[in-house]
XYZ file of C-alpha atoms in Angstrom:
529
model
C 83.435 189.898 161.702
C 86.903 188.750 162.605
C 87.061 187.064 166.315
C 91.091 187.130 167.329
C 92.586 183.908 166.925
C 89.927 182.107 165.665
C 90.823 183.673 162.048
C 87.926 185.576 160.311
C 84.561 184.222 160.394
C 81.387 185.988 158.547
C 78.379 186.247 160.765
C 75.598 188.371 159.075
C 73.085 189.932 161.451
C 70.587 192.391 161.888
C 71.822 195.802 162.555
C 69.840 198.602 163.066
C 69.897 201.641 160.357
C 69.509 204.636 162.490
C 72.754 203.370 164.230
C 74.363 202.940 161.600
C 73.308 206.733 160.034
C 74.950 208.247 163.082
C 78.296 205.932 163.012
C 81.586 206.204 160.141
C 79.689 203.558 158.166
C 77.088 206.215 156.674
C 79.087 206.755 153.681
C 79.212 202.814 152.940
C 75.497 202.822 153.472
C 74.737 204.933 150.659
C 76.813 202.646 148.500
C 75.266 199.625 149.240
C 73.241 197.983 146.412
C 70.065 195.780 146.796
C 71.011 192.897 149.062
C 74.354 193.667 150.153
C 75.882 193.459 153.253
C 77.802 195.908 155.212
C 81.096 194.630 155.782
C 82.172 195.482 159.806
C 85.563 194.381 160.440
C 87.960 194.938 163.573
C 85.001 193.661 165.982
C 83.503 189.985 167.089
C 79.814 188.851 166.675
C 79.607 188.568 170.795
C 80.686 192.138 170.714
C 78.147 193.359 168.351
C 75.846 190.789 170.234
C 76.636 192.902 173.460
C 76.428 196.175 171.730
C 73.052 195.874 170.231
C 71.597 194.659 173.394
C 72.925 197.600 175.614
C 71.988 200.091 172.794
C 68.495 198.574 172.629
C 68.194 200.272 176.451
C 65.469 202.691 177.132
C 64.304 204.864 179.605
C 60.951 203.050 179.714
C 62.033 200.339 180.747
C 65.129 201.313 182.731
C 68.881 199.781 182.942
C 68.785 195.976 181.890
C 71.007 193.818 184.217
C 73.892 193.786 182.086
C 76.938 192.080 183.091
C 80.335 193.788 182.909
C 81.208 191.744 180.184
C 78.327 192.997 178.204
C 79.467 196.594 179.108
C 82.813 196.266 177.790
C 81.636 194.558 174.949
C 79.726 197.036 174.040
C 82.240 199.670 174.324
C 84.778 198.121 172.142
C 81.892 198.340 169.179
C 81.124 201.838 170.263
C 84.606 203.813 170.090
C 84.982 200.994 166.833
C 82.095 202.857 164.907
C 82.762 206.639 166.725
C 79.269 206.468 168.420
C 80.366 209.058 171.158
C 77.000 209.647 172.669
C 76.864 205.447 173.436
C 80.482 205.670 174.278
C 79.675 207.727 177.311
C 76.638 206.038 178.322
C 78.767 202.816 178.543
C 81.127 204.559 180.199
C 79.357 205.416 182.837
C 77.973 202.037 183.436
C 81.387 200.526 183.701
C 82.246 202.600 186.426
C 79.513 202.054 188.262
C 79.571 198.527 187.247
C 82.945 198.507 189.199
C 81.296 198.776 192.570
C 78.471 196.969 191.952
C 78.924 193.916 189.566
C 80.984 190.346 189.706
C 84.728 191.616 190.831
C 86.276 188.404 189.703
C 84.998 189.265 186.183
C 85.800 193.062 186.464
C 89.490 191.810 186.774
C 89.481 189.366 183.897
C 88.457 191.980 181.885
C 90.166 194.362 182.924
C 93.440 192.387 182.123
C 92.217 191.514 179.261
C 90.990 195.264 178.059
C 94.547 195.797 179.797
C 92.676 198.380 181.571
C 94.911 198.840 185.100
C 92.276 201.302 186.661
C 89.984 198.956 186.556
C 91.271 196.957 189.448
C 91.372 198.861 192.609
C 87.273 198.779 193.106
C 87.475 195.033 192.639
C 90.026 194.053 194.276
C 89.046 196.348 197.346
C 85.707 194.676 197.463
C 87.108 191.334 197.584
C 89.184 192.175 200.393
C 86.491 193.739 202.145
C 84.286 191.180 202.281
C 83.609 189.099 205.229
C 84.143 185.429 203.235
C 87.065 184.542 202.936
C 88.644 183.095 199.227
C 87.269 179.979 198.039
C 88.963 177.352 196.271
C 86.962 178.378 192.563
C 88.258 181.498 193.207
C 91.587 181.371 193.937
C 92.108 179.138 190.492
C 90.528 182.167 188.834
C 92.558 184.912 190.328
C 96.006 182.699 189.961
C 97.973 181.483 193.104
C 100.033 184.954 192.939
C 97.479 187.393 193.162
C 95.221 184.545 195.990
C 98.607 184.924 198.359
C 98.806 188.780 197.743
C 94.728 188.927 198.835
C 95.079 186.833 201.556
C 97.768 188.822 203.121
C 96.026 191.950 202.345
C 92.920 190.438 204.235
C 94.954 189.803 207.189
C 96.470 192.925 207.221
C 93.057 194.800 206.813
C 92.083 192.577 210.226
C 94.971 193.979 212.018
C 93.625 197.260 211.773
C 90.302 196.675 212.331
C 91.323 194.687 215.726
C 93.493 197.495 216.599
C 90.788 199.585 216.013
C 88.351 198.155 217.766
C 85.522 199.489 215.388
C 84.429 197.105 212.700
C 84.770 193.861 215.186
C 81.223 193.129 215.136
C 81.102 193.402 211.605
C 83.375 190.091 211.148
C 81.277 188.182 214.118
C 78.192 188.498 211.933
C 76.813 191.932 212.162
C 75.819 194.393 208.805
C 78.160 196.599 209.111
C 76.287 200.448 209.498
C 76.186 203.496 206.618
C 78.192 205.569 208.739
C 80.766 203.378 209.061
C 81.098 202.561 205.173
C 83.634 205.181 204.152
C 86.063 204.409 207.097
C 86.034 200.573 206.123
C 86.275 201.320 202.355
C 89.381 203.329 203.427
C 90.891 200.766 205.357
C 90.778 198.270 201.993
C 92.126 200.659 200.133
C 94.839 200.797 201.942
C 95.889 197.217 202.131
C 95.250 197.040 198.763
C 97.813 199.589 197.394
C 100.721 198.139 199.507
C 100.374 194.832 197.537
C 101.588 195.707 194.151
C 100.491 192.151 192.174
C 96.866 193.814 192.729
C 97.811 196.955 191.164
C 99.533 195.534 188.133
C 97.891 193.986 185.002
C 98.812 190.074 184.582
C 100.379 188.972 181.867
C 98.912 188.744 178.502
C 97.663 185.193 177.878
C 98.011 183.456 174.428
C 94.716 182.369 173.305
C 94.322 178.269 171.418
C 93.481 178.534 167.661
C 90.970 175.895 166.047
C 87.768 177.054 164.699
C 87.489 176.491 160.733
C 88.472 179.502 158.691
C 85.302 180.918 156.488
C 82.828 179.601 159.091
C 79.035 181.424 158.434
C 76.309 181.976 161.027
C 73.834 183.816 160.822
C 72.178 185.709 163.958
C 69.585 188.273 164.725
C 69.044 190.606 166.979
C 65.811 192.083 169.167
C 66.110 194.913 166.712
C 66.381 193.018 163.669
C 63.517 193.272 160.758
C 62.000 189.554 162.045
C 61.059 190.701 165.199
C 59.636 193.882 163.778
C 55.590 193.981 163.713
C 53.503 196.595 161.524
C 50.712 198.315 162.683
C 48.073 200.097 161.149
C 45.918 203.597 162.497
C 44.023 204.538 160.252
C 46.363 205.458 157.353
C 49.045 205.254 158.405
C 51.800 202.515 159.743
C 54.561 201.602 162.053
C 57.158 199.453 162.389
C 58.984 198.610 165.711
C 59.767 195.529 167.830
C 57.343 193.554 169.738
C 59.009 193.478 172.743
C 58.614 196.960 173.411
C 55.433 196.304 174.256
C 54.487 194.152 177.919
C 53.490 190.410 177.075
C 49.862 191.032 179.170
C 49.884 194.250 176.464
C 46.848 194.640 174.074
C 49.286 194.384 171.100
C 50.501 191.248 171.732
C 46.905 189.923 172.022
C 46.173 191.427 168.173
C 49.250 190.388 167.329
C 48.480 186.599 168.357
C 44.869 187.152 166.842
C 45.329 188.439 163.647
C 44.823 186.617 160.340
C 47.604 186.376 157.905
C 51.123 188.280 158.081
C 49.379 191.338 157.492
C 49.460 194.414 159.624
C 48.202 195.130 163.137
C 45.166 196.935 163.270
C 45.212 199.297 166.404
C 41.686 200.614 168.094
C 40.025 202.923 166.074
C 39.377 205.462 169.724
C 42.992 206.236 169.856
C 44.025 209.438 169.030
C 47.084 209.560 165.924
C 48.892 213.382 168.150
C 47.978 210.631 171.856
C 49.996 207.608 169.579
C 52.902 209.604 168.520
C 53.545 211.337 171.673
C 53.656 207.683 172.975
C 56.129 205.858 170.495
C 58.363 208.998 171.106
C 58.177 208.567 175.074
C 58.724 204.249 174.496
C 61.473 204.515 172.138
C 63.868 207.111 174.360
C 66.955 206.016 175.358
C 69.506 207.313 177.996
C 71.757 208.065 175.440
C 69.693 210.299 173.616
C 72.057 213.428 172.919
C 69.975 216.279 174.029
C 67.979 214.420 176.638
C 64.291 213.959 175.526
C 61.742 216.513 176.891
C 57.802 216.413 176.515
C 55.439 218.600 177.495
C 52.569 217.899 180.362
C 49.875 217.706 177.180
C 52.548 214.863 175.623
C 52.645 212.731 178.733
C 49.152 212.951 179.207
C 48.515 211.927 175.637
C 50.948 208.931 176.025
C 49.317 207.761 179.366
C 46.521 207.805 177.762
C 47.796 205.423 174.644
C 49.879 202.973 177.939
C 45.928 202.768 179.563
C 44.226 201.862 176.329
C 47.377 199.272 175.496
C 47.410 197.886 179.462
C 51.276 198.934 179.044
C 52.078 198.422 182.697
C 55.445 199.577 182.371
C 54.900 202.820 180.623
C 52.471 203.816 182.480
C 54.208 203.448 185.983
C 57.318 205.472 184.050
C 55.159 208.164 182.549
C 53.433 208.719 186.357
C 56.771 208.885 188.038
C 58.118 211.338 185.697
C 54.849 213.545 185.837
C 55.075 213.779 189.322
C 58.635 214.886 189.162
C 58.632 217.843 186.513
C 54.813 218.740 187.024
C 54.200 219.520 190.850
C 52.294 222.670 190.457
C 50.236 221.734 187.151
C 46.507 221.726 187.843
C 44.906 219.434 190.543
C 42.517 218.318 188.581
C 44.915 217.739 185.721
C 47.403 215.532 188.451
C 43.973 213.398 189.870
C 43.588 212.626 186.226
C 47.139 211.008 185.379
C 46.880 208.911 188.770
C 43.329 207.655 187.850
C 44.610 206.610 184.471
C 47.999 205.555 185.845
C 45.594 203.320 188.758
C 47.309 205.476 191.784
C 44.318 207.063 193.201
C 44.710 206.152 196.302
C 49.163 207.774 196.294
C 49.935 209.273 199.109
C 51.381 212.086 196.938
C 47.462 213.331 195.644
C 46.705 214.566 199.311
C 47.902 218.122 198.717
C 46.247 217.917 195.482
C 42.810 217.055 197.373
C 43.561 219.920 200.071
C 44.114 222.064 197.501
C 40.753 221.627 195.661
C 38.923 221.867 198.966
C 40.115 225.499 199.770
C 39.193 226.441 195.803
C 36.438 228.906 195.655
C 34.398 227.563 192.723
C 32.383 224.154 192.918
C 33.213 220.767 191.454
C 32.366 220.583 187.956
C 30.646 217.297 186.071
C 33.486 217.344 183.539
C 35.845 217.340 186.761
C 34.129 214.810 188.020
C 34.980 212.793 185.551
C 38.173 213.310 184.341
C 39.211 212.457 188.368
C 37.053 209.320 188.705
C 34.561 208.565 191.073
C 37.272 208.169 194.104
C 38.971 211.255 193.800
C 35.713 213.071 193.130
C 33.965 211.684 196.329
C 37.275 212.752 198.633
C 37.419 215.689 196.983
C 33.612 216.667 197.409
C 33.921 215.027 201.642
C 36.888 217.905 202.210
C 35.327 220.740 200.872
C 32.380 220.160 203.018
C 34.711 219.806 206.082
C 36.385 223.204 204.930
C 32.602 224.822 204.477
C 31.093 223.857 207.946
C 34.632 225.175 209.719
C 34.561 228.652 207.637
C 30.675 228.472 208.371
C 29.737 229.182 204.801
C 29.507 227.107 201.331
C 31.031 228.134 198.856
C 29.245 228.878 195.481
C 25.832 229.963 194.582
C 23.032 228.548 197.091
C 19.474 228.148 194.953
C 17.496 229.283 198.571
C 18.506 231.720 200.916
C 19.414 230.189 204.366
C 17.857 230.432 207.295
C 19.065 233.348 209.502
C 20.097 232.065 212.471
C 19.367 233.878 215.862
C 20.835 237.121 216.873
C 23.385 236.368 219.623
C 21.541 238.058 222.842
C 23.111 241.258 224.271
C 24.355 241.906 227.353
C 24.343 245.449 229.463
C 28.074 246.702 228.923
C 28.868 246.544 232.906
C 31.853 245.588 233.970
C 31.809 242.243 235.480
C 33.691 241.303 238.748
C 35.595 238.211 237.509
C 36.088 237.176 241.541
C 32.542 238.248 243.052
C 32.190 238.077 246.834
C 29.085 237.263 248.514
C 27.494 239.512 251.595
C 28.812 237.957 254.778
C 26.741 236.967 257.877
C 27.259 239.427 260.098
C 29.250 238.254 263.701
C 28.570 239.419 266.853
C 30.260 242.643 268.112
C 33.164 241.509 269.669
C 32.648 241.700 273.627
C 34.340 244.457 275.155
C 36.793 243.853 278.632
C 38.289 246.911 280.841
C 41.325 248.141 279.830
C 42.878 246.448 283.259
C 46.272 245.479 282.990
C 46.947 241.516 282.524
C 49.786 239.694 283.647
C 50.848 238.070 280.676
C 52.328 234.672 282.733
C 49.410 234.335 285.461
C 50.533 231.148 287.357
C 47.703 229.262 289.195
C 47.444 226.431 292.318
C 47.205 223.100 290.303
C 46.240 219.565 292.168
C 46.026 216.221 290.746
C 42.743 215.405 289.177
C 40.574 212.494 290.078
C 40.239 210.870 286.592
C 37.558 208.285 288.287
C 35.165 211.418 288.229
C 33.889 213.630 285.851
C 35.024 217.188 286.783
C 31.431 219.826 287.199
C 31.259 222.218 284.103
C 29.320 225.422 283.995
C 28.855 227.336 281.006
C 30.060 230.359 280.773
C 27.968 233.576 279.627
C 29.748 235.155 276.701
C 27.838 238.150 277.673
C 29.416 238.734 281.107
C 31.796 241.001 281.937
C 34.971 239.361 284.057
C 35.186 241.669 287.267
C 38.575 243.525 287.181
C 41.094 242.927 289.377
C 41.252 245.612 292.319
C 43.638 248.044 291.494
C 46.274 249.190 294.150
C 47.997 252.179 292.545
C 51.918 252.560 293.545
C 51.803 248.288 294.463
C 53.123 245.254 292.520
C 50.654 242.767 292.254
C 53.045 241.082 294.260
C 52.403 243.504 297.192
C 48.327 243.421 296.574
C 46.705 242.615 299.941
C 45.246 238.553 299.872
C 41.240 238.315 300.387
C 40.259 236.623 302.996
C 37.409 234.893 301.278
C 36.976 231.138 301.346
C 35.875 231.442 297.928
C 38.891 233.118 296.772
C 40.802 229.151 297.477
C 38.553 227.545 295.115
C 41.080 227.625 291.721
C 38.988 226.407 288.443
C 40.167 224.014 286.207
C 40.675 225.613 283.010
C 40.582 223.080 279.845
C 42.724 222.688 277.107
C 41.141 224.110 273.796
C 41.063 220.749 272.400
C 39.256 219.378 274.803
C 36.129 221.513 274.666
C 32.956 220.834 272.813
C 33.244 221.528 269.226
C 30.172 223.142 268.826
C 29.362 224.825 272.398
C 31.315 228.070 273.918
C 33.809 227.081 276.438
C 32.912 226.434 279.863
C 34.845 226.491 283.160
C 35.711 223.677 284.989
C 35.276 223.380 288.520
C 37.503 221.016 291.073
C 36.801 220.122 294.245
C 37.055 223.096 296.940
C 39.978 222.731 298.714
C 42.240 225.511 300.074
C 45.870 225.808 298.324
C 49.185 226.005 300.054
C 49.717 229.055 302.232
C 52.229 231.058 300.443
C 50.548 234.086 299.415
C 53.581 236.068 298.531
C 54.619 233.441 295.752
C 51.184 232.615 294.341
C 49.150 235.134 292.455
C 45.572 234.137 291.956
C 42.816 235.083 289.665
C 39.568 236.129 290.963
C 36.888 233.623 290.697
C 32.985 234.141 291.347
C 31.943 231.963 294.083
C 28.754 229.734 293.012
């Protein structure tokens, strides 16, 4: 490989062949003779170094943390050898790379890719930060573009301050999501009116010194000495150890075999369970169509991860069963998570409800394929759903017991407020139709409170005598009785001061004869005693 200004030095390394079938070097392959090399000019070993360690990604195992350097590295190699499908992979990466990864390297090589789009994300994050430049990193960015971010940083406070929004982010507070795309504006902003941190700087002449002809010689993850063999049954299989967990069964057979000859694997694996596995552990996210497996091809490889104790595939093969397979068979579903160790998910409930409500009993076979803690929740809910539908379902070996007839009632209309018979009262006591003077005024005298006033009871049953009636005469013009008896005026009590349980008596003062002024003073007859 040539590296630029370090003249051309050979490095020979591992490359792997199925890359190469799908690049512009497939025609040289078929030339090749024996032991020769394939010669790969226009790139550098650390960019092949970079490129075989991004294409060695899989879905498996998920994004490595590659740095941005990596990422462009990689891309260089890929447009070099026309591997489009790579090329947008890596893509893709970059940009998000952009928002995500070291900005101080996103700029370096983005001037050196001379890549000017490349610099707004960075730069923006810098300047949205809440630390401030330190020395280190002003030397990196150049004393040019430092002054042009520190202005920009003191514009972007303006606005906040003016704003009176994001204060409490700069006094130590997170700043919240909803608030994110107003800030990121803001940066922008400030940003764009500082043209040194829109602009590319200026190519930089790298020192020459490294000997001319210089050999090394390098290997990859991918290259033939990391490569294991393994043996089922007839037939074997080449691919890298590290594809497989260290706390993996393979790496233990690997460690304990005799010799450099192949691996055996377990004889109780199934060969259609194995392949369906390698296929699922050697996808990658490039893969142009996107892999697809059916539900009997990801149960086959959990099967293969379980019998390996491949933690990683079989936490990947679980997730992505749950996503494309929501509506496969319960039983199916309670299998994967006992296999994948997630019996206890939150995501199996509907899977248990469902089973409950299912007409047909739990089978042995079901038993087992959903392990002994799915099984027992399973069996508790369907006897919860039996005693509320008051029935169990299936075939019962006895009859059961009829229960009572519930007793029947005569179909008579039932008062829903009954009233009970009341005690009869007494017929109301009957008075003369004589007519009363509705504001009867009576001769009052002070009472003696020293002495208790003399009550009589009075008969309910007696009838009061009438007044005499005078037809074609006011009571004002009725003659006054002469009696002596007619002067003695009863006390009448207040209601409240009568017994509470006795009829109300009259009370009697002392006999004493009332002012003389008959023609003011109308009395009321009382019976002398």
């Amino acid at each position: 490989s040539q590296t630029p200004g370090l003249g051309h030095a050979v490095v020979i390394c591992s490359f792997p062949s199925a890359l190469i079938e799908s690049s512009i070097l497939r025609e040289k392959l078929e030339t090749l003779k024996g032991g020769e090399c394939l010669n790969l000019e226009g790139v550098s070993y650390p960019e092949v170094q970079a490129f075989l360690e991004v294409a060695d990604a899989r879905l498996v195992s998920g994004d490595k943390d590659f740095t941005f350097r990596q990422l462009v590295y990689a891309l260089s190699v890929a447009e070099h050898l026309q591997l489009d499908h790579i090329r947008s992979y890596v893509a893709k990466s970059i940009e998000d790379g952009l928002t995500r990864l070291d900005p101080f390297e996103c700029i370096e090589i983005a001037d050196k890719r001379r890549t000017q789009e490349w610099l707004l994300q960075p730069f923006r994050r810098i300047c949205q930060r809440v630390e401030p430049l330190s020395s280190s990193e002003m030397y990196r960015l150049g004393f040019d573009r430092a002054s042009a971010v520190a202005r920009a940083r003191e514009n972007l406070m303006k606005a906040i301050e003016s704003t009176k929004y994001f204060s409490d982010v700069y006094r130590g507070s997170a700043i919240p999501s909803y608030a994110q795309p107003t800030l990121e504006k803001y940066a922008i902003q400030v940003v764009k009116a500082e043209p040194l941190l829109c602009q590319l700087a200026p190519e930089q002449v790298l020192s020459t010194g490294a000997p001319m002809g210089h050999t090394q010689i390098h290997s990859s993850n991918l290259s033939s000495s990391n490569l294991i063999i393994m043996k089922l049954r007839d037939c074997l299989y080449r691919l890298p150890l590290h594809y497989f967990g260290s706390e993996s069964l393979i790496h233990k057979l690997v460690a304990s075999r005799a010799g450099q000859g192949p691996v055996s694997l377990p004889d109780d694996l199934d060969t259609s369970d194995w392949e369906a596995f390698l296929k699922i552990i050697t996808a990658r996210p490039y893969d142009q169509p996107e892999a697809s497996y059916a539900f009997s091809e990801w149960m086959g490889g959990l099967r293969v991860a379980k019998r390996l104790n491949h933690d990683c595939a079989l936490a990947y093969i679980f997730s992505q069963i749950q996503k494309a397979y929501p509506k496969q068979d319960p039983v199916d579903l309670l299998e994967a998570a006992r296999l994948a160790d997630a019996s206890h998910s939150p995501w199996l409930q509907d899977r248990f409800a469902t089973l409950s409500l299912r007409s047909t009993a739990i089978s042995s076979e079901e038993m087992r394929r959903m392990g002994e803690d799915a099984a027992a929740e399973v069996c508790k809910m369907r006897e919860q759903a039996a005693y509320k539908r008051g029935k169990t379902d299936g075939e019962a070996s006895s009859p059961a017991k009829p229960m009572d007839a519930k007793p029947s009632y005569p179909a008579t209309p039932i008062d829903p407020y009954p009233s009970s018979p009341a005690k009869p009262r007494d017929p109301k006591p009957s008075y003369p139709a004589t007519p009363i003077d509705p504001y009867p005024s009576y001769p009052t005298r002070p009472m003696d409170l020293g002495k208790t006033p003399q009550t009589k009871p009075m008969d309910l049953d007696d009838t009061p005598q009438a007044k005499p009636n005078h037809p074609g005469k006011s009571p004002q013009e009725w003659p006054i009785a002469q009696s002596p008896s007619l002067w003695n005026v009863a006390a009448i009590p207040c209601e409240q001061d009568l017994p509470a349980k006795h009829p109300p008596v009259k009370k009697l003062g002392a006999k004493k004869p009332a002012k003389k002024s008959p023609q003011k003073i109308r009395y009321s007859p009382v019976e002398d005693d």
